Coordinates of C-alpha atoms and ligand atoms in Angstrom, one line a residue:
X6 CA 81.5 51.2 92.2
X7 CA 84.3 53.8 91.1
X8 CA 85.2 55.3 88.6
X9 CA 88.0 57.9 87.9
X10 CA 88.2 60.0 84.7
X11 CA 91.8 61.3 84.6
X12 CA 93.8 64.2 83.3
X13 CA 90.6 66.2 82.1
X14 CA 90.4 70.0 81.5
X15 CA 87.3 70.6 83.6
X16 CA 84.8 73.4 83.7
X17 CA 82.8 73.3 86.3
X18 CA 81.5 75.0 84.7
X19 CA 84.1 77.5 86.2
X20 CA 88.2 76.6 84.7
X21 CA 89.5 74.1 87.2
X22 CA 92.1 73.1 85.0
X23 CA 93.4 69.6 84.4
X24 CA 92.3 66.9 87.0
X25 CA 91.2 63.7 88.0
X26 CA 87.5 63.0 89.1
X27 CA 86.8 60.4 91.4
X28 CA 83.2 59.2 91.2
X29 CA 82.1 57.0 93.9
X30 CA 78.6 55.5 93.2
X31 CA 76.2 58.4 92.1
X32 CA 78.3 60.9 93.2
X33 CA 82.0 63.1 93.1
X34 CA 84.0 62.5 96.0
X35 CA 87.6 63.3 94.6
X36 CA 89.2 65.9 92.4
X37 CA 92.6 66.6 92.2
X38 CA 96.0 65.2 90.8
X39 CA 97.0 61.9 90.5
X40 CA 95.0 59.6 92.8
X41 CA 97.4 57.4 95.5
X42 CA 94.9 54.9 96.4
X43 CA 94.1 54.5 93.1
X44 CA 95.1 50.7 93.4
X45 CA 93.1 49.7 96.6
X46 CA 89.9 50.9 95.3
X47 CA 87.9 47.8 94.0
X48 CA 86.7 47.7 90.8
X49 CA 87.9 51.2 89.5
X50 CA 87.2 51.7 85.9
X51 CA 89.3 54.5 84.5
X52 CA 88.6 57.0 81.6
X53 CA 91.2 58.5 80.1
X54 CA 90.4 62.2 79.6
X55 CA 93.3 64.0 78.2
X56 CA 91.7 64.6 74.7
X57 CA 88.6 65.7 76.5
X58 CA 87.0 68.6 78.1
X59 CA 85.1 67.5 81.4
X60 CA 81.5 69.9 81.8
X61 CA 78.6 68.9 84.0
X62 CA 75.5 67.2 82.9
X63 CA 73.2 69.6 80.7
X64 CA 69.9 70.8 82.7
X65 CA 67.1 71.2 80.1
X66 CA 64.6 73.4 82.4
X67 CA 61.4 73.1 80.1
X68 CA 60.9 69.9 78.2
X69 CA 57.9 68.1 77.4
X70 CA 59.1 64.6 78.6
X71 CA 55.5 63.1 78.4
X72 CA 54.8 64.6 74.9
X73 CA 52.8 67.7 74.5
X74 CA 51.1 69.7 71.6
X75 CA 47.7 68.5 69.6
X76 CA 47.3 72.0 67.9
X77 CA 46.6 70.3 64.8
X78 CA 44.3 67.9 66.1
X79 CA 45.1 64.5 67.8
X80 CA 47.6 63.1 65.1
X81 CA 49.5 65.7 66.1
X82 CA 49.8 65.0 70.1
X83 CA 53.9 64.8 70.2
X84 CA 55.0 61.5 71.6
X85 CA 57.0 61.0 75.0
X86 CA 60.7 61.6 75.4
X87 CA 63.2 58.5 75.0
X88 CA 66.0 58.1 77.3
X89 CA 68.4 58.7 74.8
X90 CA 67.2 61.4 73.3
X91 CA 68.3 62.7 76.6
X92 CA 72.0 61.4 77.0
X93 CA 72.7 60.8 73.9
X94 CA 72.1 65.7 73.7
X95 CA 74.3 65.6 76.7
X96 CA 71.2 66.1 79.2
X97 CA 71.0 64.6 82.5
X98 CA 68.6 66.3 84.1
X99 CA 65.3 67.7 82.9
X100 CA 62.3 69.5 84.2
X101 CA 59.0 68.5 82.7
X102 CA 56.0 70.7 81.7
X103 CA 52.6 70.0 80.2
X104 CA 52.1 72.4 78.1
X105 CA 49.1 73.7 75.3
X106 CA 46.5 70.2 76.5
X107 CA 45.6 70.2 79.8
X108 CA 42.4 67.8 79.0
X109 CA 44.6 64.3 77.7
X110 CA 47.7 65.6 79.2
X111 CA 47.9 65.2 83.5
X112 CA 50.4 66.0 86.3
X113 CA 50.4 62.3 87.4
X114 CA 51.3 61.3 83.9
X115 CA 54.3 63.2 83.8
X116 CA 55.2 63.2 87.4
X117 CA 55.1 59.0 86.3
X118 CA 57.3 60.0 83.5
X119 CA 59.7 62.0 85.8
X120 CA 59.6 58.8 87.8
X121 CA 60.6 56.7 84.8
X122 CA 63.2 58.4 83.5
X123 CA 65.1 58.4 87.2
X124 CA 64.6 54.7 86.9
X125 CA 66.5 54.5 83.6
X126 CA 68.9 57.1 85.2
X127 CA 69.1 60.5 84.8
X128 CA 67.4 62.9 86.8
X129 CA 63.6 64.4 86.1
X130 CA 61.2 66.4 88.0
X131 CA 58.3 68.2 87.2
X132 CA 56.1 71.5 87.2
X133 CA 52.5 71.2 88.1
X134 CA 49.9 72.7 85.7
X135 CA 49.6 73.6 82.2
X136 CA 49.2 77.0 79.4
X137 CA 45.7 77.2 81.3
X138 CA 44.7 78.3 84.8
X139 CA 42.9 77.6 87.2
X140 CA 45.9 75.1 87.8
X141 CA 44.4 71.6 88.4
X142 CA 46.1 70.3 91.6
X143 CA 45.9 66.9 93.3
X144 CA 45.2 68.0 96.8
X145 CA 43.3 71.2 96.3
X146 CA 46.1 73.7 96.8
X147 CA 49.5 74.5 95.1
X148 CA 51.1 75.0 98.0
X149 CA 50.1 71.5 99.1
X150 CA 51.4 69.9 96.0
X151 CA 54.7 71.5 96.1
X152 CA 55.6 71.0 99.5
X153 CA 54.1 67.3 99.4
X154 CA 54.9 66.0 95.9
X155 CA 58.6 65.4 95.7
X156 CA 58.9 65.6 92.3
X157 CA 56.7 68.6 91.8
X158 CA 59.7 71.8 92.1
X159 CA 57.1 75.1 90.8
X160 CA 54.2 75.6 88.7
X161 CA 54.0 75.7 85.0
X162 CA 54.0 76.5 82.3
X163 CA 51.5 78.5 82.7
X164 CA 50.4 80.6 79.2
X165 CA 50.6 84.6 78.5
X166 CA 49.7 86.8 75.8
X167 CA 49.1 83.9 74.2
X168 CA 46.0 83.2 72.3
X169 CA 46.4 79.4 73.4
X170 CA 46.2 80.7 76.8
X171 CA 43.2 80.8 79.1
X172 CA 43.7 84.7 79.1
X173 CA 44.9 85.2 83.0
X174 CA 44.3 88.6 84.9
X175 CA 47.1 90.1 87.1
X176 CA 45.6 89.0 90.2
X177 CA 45.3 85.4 89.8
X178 CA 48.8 84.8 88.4
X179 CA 50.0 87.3 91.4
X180 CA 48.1 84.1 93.9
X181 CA 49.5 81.8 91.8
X182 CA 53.4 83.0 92.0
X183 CA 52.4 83.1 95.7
X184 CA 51.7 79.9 96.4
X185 CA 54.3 78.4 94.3
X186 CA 56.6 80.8 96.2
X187 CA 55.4 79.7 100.3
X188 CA 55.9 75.5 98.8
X189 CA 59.0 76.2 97.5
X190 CA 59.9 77.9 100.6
X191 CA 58.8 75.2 103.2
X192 CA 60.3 72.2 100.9
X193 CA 63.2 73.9 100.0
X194 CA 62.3 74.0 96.5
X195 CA 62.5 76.8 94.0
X196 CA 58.7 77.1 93.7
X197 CA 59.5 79.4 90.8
X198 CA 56.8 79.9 88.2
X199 CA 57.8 79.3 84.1
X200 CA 55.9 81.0 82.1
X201 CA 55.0 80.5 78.7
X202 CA 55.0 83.8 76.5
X203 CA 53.6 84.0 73.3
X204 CA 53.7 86.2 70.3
X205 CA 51.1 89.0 72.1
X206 CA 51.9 92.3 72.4
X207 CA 51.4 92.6 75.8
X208 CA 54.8 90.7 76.3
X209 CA 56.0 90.8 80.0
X210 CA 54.4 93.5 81.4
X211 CA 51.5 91.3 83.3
X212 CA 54.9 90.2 85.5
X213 CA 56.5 93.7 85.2
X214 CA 53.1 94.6 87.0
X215 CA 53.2 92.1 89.7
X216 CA 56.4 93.5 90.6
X217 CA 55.1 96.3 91.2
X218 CA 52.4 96.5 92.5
X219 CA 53.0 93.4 94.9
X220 CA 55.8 91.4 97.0
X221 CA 56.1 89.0 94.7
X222 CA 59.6 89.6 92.3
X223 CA 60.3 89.3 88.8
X224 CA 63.1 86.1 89.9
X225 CA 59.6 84.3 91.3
X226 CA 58.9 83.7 87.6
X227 CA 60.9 81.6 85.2
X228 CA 59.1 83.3 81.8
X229 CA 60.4 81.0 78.5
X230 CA 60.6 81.3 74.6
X231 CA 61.5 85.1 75.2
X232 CA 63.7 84.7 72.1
X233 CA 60.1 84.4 69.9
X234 CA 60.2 87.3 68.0
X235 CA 62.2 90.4 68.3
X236 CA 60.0 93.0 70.3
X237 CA 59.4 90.6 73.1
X238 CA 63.4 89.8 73.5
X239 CA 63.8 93.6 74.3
X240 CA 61.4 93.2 76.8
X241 CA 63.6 90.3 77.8
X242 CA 66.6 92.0 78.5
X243 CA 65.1 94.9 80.0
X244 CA 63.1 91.4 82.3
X245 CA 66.9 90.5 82.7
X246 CA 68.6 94.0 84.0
X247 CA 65.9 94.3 86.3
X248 CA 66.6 91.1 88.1
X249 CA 64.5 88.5 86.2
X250 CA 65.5 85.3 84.8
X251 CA 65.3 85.1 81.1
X252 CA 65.1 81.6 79.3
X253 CA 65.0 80.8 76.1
X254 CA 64.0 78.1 73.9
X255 CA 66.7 76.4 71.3
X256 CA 64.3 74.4 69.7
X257 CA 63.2 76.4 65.8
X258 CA 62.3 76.3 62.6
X259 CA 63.9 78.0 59.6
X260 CA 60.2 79.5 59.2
X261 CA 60.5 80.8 62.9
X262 CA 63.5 82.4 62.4
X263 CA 62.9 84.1 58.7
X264 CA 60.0 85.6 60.6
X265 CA 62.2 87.0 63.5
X266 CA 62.8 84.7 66.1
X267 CA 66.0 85.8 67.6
X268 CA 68.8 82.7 67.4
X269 CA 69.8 81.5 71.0
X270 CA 73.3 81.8 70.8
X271 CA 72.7 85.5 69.3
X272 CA 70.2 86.1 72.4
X273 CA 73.2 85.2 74.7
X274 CA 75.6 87.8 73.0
X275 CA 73.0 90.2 73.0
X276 CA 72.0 89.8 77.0
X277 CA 75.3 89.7 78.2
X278 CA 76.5 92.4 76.3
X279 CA 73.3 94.4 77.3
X280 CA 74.6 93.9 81.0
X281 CA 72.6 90.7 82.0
X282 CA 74.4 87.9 84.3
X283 CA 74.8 85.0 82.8
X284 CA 73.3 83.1 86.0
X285 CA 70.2 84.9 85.0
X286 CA 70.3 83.3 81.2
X287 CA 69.0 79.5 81.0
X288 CA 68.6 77.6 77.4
X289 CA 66.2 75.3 77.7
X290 CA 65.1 72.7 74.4
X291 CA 61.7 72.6 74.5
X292 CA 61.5 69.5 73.1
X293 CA 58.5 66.7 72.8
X294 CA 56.4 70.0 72.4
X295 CA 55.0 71.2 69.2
X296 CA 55.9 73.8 67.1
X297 CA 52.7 75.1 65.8
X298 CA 52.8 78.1 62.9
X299 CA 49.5 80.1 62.6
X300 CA 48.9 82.9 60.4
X301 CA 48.1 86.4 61.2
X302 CA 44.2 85.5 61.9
X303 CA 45.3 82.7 64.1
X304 CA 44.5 80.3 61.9
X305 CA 46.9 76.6 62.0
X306 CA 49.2 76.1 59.3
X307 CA 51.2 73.5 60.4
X308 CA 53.7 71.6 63.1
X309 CA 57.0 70.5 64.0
X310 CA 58.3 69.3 66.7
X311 CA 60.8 70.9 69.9
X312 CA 64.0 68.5 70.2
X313 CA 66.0 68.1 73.2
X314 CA 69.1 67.5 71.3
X315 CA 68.6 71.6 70.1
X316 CA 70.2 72.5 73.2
X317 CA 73.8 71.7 73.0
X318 CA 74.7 73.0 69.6
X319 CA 73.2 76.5 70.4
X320 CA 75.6 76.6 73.4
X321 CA 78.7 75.3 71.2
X322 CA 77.2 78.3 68.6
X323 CA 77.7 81.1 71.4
X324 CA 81.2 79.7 71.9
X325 CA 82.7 79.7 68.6
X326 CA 80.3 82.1 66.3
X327 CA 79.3 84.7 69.4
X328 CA 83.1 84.3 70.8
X329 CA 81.7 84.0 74.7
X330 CA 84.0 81.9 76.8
X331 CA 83.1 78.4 76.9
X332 CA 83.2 78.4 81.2
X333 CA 80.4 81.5 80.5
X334 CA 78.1 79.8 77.4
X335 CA 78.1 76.4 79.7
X336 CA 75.9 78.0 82.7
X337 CA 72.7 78.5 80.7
X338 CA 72.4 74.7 80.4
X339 CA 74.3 74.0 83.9
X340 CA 74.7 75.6 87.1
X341 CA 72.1 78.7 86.2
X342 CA 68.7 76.7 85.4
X343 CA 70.1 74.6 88.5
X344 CA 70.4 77.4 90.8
X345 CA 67.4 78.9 90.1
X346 CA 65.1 75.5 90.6
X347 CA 67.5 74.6 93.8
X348 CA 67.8 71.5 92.2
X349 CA 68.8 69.1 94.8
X350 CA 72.6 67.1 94.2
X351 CA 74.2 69.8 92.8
X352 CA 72.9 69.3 89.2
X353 CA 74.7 71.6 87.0
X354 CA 78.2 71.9 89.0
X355 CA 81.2 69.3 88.9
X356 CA 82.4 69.5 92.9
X357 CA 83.3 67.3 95.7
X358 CA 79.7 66.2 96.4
X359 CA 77.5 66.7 93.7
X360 CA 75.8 64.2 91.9
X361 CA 78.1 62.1 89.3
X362 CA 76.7 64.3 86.0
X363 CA 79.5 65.4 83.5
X364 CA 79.5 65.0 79.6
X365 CA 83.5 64.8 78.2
X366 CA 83.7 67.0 74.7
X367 CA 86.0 66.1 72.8
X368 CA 88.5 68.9 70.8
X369 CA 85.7 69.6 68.2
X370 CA 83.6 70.6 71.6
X371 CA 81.3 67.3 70.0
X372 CA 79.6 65.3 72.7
X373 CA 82.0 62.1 73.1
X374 CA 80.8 60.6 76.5
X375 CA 78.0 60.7 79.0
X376 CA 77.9 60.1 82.6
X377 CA 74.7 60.2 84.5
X378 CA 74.5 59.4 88.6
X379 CA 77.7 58.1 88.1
X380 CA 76.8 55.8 85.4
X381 CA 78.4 55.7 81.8
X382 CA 75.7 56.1 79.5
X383 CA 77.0 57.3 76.3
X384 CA 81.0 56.4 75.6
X385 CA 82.7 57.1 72.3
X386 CA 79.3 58.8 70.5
X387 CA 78.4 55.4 71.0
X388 CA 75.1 54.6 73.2
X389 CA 75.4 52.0 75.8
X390 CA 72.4 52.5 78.0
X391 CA 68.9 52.0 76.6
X392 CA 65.8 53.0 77.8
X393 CA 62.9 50.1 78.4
X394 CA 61.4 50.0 75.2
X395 CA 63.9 51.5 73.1
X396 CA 65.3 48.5 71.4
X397 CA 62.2 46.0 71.4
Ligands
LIG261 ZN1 55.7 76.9 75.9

């Protein structure tokens, strides 16, 4: 099947200008100007994209797709992503983690729900573990998993200063981002490790410490929600100069950021005017997981819950609030989580070969259409692709 979207302005995420893209099944096999065989290819649909701008399919690098939380007790386990809670926030591929429950919550559960939602047709992987360690593997040894698990990419997300987490020494997380490291290296994954920060004050500096006092870099870890509260995203930009990936998390509360949680589009001025590369800044939604508020003995006060379609508008924020280019903003939900999980396909980029992911915006930068492996699942705003149960 074909399909050609014509006369776009594309950013891929780098300004190509206006073109045509030719997708041929799940993937890009054209770009350029005004196809000539466009009338011998059988059953071309065409899209006219002159009124849009053509970006690749959003990456959401930490999302709990098979629900997550239970802070509050088990009413308050979060439910499973939907399909289209994915397309329908311009996301066509997404990494799963587990996250606070490592007792109701498994890795075969959501390396099934990684498997379910490549079925309905975007693209899902996974991260084996959860907040606690030891990390519960299914043959015995990280390594193992990665290398032999296709959907398993890395390990995570595992928990620091945290007072949800199982309270980790140097040591073990240093054998940990080892492991993780030698799979990703012999399956030609990025067998980085994403690690959950909380509000302690010892911030970063168990992985500031591994760097130094081991081989293993700061880029082996992913660390997330680094926009949490304001001492721990100084830390993050000093994490970021120093060569470290910094992600942070789009999904909030008005509560969390009263109390100091730094805005994402506000973290992205702030890194990249601080001197970090953009293709060291991710956003990531961490939807499907809870957002728990406790008070200053630790005590629970209450829950929302992370939304995947938190991701786009934070990006759009950075373009027209924090006045970053639109080719720059695009790479923390693109090419940069992409690149540093060595997603396979070419998630993240719109180029002769990569897998058929784009989302068209229309002049209001609004998300107008989705395609996913090639597929048209959201046209007009309007949804056309539903996943099994969503409508019975
Ligand atoms: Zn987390």
């Amino acid at each position: 099947m074909f399909l050609l979207v014509e006369n776009a302005e594309v950013y891929a995420p780098d300004i190509l200008g206006r073109q045509d893209i030719l997708v041929a099944g799940e993937k890009i096999v054209w770009i350029g100007r005004q196809l000539t065989a466009k009338n011998t290819l059988p059953g071309l649909k065409t899209i006219d994209g002159s009124r849009y701008l053509a970006v690749p399919g959003f990456v959401d690098n930490h999302i709990h797709i098979a629900g997550g939380g239970g802070e509050g007790s088990f009413r308050t386990r979060t439910p499973e992503v939907s399909l289209t809670d994915l397309t329908s926030a311009g996301i066509t591929s997404v990494i799963g983690v587990i996250g606070t429950d490592c007792v109701t919550r498994h890795t075969s559960s959501l390396v099934a729900k990684a498997k379910s939602l490549e079925e309905e047709g975007i693209s899902a992987w996974a991260l084996l573990g959860s907040y606690q360690l030891p990390i519960r593997t299914f043959t015995g040894h990280i390594q193992d998993d990665i290398v032999l698990i296709d959907k398993l990419i890395g390990v995570g997300e595992v928990a620091i200063s945290d007072h949800r987490s199982s309270q980790p020494v140097r040591d073990e997380l240093a054998r940990i981002a080892a492991a993780a490291r030698v799979g990703g290296l012999l399956s030609g994954k990025g067998g980085l490790v994403n690690v959950h920060l909380g509000d302690g004050l010892s911030n970063l500096d168990m992985l500031f410490d591994i760097a130094a006092t081991s081989e293993i870099s700061l880029a082996q870890f992913l660390p997330t929600h680094l926009n949490r509260n304001p001492q721990l995203f100084e830390e993050a930009i000093r994490f970021g100069l120093a060569g470290g990936y910094v992600d942070v998390t789009t999904s909030t509360t008005p509560v969390f950021l009263e109390e100091g949680e730094v805005k994402c589009s506000k973290a992205m001025k702030r890194l990249l005017d601080a001197g970090v590369p953009v293709e060291r800044i991710s956003f990531s939604s961490d939807g499907q997981g809870s957002l728990p508020d406790f008070d200053e003995n630790g005590n629970f006060k209450g829950l929302s819950i992370g939304r995947a379609k938190s991701i786009w508008p934070e990006v759009r924020d950075a373009v027209s609030l924090e006045n970053i280019p639109l080719e720059t903003a695009l790479k923390a939900i693109t090419s940069s989580p992409s690149d540093h999980h060595k997603l396979p396909g070419r998630k993240g980029h719109i180029e002769v070969g990569s897998d058929a992911d784009m989302v068209l915006l229309d002049e209001n930068l609004d998300i107008d259409t989705v395609i996913a492996r090639g597929k048209v699942m959201v046209s007009n705003g309007e949804i056309l692709v539903f996943g099994a149960f969503e409508r019975n």
